[in-house]
JSON list of N, CA and C in Angstrom, two decimals:
[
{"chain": "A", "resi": 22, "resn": "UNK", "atom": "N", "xyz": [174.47, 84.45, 43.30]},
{"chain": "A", "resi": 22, "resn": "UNK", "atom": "CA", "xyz": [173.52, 83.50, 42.75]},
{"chain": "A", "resi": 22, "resn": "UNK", "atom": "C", "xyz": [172.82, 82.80, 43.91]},
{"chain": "A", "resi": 23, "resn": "UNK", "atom": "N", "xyz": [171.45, 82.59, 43.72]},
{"chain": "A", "resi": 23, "resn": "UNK", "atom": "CA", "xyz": [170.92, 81.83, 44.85]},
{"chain": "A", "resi": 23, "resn": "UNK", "atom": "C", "xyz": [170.83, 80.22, 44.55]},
{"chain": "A", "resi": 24, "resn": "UNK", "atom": "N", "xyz": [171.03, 80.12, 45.69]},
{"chain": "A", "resi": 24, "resn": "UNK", "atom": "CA", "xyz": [170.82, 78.78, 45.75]},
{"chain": "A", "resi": 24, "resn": "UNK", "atom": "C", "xyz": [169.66, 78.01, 45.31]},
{"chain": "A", "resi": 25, "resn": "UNK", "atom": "N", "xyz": [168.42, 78.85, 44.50]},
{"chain": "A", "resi": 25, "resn": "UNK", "atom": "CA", "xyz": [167.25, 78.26, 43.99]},
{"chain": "A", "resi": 25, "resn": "UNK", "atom": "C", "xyz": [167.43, 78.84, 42.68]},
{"chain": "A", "resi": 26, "resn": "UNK", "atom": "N", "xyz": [168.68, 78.99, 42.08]},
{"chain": "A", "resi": 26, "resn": "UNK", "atom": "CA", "xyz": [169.02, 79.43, 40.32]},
{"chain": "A", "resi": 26, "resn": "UNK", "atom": "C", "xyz": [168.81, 78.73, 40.05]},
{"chain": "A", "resi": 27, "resn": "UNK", "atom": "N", "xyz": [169.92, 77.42, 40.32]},
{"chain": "A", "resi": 27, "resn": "UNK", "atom": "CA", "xyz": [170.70, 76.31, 39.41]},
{"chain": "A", "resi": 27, "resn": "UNK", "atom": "C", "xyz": [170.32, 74.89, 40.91]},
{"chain": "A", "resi": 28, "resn": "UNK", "atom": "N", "xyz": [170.39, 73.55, 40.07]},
{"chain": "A", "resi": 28, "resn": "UNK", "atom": "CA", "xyz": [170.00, 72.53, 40.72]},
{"chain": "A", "resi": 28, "resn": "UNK", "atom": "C", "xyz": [171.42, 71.74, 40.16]},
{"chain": "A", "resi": 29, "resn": "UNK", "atom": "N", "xyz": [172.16, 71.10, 40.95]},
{"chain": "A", "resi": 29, "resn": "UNK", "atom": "CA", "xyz": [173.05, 70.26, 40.72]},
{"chain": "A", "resi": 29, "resn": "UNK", "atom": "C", "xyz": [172.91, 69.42, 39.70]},
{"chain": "A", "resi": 30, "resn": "UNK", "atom": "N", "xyz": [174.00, 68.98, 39.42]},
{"chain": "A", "resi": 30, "resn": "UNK", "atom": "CA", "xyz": [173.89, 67.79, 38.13]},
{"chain": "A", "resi": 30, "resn": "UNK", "atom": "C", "xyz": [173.69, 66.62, 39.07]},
{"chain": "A", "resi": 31, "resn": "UNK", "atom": "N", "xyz": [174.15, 66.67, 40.06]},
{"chain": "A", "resi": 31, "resn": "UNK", "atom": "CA", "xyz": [173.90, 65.06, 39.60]},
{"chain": "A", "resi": 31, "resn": "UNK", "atom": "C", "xyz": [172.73, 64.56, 40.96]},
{"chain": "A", "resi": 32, "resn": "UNK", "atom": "N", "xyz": [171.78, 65.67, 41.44]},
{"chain": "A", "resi": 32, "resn": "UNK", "atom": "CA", "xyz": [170.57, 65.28, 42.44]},
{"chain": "A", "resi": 32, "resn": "UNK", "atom": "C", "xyz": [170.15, 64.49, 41.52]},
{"chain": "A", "resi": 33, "resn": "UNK", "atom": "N", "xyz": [169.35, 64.09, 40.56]},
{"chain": "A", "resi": 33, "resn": "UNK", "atom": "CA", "xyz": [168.10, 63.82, 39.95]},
{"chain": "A", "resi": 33, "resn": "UNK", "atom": "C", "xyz": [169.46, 62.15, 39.87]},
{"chain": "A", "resi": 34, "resn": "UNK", "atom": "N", "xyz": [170.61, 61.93, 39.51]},
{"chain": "A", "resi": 34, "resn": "UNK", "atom": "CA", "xyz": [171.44, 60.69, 39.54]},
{"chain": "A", "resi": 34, "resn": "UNK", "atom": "C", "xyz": [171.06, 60.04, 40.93]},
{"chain": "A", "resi": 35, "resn": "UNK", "atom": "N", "xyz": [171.37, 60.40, 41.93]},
{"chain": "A", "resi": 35, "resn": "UNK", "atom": "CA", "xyz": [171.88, 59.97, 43.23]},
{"chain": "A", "resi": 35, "resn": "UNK", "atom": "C", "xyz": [170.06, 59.57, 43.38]},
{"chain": "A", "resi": 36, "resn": "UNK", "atom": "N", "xyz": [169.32, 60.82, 43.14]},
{"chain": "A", "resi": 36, "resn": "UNK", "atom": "CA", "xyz": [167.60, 60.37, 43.40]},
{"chain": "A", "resi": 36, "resn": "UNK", "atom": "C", "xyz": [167.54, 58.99, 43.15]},
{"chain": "A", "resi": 37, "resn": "UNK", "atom": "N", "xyz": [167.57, 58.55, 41.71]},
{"chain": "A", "resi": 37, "resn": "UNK", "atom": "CA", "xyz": [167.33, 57.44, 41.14]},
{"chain": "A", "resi": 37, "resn": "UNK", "atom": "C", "xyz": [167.92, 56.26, 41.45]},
{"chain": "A", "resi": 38, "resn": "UNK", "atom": "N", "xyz": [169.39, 56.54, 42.19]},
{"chain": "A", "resi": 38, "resn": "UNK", "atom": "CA", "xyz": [169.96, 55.66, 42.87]},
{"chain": "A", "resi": 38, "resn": "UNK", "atom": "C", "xyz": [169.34, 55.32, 44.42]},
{"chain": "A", "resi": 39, "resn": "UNK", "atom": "N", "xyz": [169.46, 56.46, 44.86]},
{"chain": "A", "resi": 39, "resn": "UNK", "atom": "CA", "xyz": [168.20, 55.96, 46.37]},
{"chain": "A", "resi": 39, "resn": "UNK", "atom": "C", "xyz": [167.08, 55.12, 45.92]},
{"chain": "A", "resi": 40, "resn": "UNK", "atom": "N", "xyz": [166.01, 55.53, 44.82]},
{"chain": "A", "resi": 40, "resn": "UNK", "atom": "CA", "xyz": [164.71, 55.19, 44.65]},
{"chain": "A", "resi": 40, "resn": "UNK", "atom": "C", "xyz": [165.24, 53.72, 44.44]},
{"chain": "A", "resi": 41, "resn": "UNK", "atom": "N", "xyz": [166.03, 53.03, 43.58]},
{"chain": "A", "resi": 41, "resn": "UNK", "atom": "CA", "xyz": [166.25, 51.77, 43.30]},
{"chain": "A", "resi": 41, "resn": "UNK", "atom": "C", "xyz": [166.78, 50.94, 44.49]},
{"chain": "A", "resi": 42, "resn": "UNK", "atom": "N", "xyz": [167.58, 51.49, 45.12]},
{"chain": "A", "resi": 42, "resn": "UNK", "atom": "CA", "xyz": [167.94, 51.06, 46.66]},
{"chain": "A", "resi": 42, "resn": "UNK", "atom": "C", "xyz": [166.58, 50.78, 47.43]},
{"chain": "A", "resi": 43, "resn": "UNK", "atom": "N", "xyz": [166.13, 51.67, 47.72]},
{"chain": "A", "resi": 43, "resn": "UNK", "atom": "CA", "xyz": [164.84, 51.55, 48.48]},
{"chain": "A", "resi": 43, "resn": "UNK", "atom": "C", "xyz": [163.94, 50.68, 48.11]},
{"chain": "A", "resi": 44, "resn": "UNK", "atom": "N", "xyz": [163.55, 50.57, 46.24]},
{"chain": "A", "resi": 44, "resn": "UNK", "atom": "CA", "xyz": [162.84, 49.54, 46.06]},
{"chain": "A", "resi": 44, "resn": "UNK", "atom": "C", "xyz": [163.93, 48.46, 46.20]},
{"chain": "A", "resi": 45, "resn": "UNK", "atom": "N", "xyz": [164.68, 47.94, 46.14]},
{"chain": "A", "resi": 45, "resn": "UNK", "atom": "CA", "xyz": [164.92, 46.55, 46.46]},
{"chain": "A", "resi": 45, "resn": "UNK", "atom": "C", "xyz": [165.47, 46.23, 47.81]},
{"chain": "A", "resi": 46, "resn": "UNK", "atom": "N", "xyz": [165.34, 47.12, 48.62]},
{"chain": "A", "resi": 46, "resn": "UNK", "atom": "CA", "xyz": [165.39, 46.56, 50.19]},
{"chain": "A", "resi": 46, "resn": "UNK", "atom": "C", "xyz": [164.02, 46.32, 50.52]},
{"chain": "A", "resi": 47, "resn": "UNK", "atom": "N", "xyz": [162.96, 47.68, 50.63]},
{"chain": "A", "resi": 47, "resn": "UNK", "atom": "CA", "xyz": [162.35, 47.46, 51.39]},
{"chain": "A", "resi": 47, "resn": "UNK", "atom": "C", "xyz": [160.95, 47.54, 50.91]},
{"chain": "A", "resi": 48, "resn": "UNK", "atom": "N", "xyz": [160.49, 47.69, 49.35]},
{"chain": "A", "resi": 48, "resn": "UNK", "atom": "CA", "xyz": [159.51, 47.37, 48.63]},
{"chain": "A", "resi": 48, "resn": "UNK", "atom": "C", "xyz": [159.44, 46.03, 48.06]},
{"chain": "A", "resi": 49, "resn": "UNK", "atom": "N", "xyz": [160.26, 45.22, 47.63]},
{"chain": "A", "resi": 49, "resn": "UNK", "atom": "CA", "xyz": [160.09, 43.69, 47.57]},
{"chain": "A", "resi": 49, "resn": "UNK", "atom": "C", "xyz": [160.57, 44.16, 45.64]},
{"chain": "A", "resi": 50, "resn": "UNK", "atom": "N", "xyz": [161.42, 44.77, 45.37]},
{"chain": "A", "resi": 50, "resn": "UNK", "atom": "CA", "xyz": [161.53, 45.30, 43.79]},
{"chain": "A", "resi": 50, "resn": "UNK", "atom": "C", "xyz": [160.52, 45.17, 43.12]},
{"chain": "A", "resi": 51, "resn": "UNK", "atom": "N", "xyz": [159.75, 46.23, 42.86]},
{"chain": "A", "resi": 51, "resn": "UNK", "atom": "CA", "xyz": [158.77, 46.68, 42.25]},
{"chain": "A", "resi": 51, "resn": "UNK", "atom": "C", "xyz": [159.26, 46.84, 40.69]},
{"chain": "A", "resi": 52, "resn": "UNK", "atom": "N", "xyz": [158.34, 46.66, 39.69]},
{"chain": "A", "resi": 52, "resn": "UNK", "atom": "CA", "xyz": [159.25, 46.37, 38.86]},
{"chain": "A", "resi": 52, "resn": "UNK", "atom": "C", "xyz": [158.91, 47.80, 38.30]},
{"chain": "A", "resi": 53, "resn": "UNK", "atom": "N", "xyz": [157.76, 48.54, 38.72]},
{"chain": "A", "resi": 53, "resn": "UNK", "atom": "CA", "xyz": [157.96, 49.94, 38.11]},
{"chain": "A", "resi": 53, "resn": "UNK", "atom": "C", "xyz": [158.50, 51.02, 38.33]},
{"chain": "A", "resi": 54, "resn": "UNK", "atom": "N", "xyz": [158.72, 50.57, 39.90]},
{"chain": "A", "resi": 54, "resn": "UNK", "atom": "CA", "xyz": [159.57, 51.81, 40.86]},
{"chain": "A", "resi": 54, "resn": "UNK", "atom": "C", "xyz": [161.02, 51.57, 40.03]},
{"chain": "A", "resi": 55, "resn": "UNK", "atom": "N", "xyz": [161.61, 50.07, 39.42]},
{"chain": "A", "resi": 55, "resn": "UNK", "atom": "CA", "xyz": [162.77, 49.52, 39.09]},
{"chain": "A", "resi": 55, "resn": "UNK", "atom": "C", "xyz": [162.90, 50.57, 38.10]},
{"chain": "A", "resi": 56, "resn": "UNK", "atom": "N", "xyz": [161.97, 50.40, 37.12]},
{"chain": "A", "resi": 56, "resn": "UNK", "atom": "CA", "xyz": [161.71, 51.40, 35.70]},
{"chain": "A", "resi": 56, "resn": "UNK", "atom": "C", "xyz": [161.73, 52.89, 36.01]},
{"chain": "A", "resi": 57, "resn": "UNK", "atom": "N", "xyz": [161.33, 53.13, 37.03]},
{"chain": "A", "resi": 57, "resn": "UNK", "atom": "CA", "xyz": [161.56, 54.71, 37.11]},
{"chain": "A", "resi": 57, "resn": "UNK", "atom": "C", "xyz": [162.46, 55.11, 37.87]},
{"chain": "A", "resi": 58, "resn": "UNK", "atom": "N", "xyz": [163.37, 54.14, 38.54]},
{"chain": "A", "resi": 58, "resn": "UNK", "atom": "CA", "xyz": [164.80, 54.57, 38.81]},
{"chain": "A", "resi": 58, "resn": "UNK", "atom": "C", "xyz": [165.69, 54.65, 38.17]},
{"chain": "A", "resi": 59, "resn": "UNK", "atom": "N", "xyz": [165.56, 53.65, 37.10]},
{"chain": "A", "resi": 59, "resn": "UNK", "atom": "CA", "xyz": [166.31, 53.64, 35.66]},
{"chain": "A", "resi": 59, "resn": "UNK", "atom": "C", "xyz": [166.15, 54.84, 34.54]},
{"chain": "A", "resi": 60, "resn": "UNK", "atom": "N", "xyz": [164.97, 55.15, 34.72]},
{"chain": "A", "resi": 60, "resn": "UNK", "atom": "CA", "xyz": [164.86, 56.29, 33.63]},
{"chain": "A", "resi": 60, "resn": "UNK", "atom": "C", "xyz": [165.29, 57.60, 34.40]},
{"chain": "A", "resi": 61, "resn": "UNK", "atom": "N", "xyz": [165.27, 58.05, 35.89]},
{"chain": "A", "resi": 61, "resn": "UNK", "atom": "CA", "xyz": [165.72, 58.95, 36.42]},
{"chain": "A", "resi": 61, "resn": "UNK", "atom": "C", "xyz": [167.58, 59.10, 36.69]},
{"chain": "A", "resi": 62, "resn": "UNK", "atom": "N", "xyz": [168.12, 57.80, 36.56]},
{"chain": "A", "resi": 62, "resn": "UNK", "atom": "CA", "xyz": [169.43, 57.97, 36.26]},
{"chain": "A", "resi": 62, "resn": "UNK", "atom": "C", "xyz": [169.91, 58.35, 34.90]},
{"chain": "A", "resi": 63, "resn": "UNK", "atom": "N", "xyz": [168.95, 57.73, 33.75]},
{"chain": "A", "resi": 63, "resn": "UNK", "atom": "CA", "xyz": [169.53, 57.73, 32.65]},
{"chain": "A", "resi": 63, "resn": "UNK", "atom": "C", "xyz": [169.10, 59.33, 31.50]},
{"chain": "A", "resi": 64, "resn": "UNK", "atom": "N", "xyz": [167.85, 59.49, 32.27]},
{"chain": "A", "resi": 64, "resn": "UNK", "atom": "CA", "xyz": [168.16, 61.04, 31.53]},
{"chain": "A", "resi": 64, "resn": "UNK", "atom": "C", "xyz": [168.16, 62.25, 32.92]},
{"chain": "A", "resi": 65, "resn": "UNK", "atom": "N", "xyz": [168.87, 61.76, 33.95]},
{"chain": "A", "resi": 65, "resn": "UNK", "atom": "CA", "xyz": [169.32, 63.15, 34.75]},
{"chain": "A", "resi": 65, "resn": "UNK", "atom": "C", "xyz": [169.78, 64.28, 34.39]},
{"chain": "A", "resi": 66, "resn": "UNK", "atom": "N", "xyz": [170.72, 63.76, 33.62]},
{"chain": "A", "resi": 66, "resn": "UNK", "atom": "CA", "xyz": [171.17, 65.54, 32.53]},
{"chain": "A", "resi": 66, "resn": "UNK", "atom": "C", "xyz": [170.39, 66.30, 32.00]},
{"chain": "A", "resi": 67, "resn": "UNK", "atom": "N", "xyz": [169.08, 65.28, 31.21]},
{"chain": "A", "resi": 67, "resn": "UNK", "atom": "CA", "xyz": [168.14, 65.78, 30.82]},
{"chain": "A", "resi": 67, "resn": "UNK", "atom": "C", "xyz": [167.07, 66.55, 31.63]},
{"chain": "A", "resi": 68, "resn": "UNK", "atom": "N", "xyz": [166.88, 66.32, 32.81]},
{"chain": "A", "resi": 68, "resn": "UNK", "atom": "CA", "xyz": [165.88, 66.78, 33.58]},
{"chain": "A", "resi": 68, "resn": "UNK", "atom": "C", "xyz": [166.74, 68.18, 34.17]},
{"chain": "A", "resi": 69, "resn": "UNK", "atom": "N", "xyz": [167.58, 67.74, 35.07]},
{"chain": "A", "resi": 69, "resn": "UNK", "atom": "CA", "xyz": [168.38, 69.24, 34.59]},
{"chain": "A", "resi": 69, "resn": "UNK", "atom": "C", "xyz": [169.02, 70.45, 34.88]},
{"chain": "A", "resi": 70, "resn": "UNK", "atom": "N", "xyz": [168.73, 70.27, 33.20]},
{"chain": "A", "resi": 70, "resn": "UNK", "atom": "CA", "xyz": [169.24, 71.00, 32.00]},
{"chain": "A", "resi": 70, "resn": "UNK", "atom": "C", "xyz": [167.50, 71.91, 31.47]},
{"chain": "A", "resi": 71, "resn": "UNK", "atom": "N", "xyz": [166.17, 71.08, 31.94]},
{"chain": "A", "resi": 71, "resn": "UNK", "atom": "CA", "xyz": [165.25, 71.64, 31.71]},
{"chain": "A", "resi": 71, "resn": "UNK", "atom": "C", "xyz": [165.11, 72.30, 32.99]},
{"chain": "A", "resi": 72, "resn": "UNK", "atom": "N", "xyz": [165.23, 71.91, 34.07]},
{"chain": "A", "resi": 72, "resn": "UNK", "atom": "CA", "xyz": [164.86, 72.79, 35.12]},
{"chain": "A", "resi": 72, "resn": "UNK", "atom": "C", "xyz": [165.77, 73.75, 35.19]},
{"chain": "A", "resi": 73, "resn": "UNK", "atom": "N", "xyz": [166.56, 73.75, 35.05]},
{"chain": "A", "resi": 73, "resn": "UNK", "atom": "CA", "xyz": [167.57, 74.99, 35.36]},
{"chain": "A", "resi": 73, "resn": "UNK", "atom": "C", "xyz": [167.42, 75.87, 34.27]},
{"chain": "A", "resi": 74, "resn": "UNK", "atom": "N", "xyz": [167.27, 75.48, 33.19]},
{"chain": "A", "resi": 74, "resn": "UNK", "atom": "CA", "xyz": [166.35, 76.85, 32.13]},
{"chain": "A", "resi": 74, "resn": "UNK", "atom": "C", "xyz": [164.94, 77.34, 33.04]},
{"chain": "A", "resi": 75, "resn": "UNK", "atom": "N", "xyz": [164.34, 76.32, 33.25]},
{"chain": "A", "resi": 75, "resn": "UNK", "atom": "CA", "xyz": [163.36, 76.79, 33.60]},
{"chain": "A", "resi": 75, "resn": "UNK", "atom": "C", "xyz": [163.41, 77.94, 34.87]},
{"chain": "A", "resi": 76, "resn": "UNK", "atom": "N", "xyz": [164.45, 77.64, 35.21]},
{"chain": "A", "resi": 76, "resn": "UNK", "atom": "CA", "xyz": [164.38, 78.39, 36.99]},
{"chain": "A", "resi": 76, "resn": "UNK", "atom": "C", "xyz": [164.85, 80.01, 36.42]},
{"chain": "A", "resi": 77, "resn": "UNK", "atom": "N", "xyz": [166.22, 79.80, 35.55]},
{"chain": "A", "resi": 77, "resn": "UNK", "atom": "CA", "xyz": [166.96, 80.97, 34.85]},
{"chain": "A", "resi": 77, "resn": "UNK", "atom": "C", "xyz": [165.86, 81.66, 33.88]},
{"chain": "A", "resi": 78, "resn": "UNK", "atom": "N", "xyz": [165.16, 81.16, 33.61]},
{"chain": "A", "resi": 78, "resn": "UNK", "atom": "CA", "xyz": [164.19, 82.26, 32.61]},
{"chain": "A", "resi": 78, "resn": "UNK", "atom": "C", "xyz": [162.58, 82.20, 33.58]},
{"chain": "A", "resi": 79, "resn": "UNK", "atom": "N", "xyz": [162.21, 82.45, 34.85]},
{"chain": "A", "resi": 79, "resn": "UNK", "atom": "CA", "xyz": [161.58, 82.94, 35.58]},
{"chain": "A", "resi": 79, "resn": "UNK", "atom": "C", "xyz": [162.29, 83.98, 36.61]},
{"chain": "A", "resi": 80, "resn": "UNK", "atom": "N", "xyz": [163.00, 84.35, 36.69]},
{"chain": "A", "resi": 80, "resn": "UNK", "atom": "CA", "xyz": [163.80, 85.59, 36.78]},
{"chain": "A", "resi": 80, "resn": "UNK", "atom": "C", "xyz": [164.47, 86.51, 36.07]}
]
């Protein structure tokens, strides 16, 4: 299997955890960057679960 099959579960988690880190150190907490770190932790499974179909049914 290559390593561009399947995408980990939990990148798109840890993403959303950096992005929220980052906005509140060194953006001054943005309150939309706040919102889209929140929605990237909370449907990570969801995102995926679509990419990794997506990757598995282009091969």
């Amino acid at each position: 299997m290559k390593w561009t099959s399947s995408i980990k579960p939990n990148v798109f988690f840890y993403i959303g955890i950096i992005v929220g880190i980052v906005n509140a150190v060194f953006l001054g907490f943005n309150f939309f960057l706040s919102l889209l770190s929140i929605a990237i932790i909370l449907f990570s499974d969801t995102f995926t679960e679509a990419i990794n179909t997506f990757l598995k049914g282009s091969h």
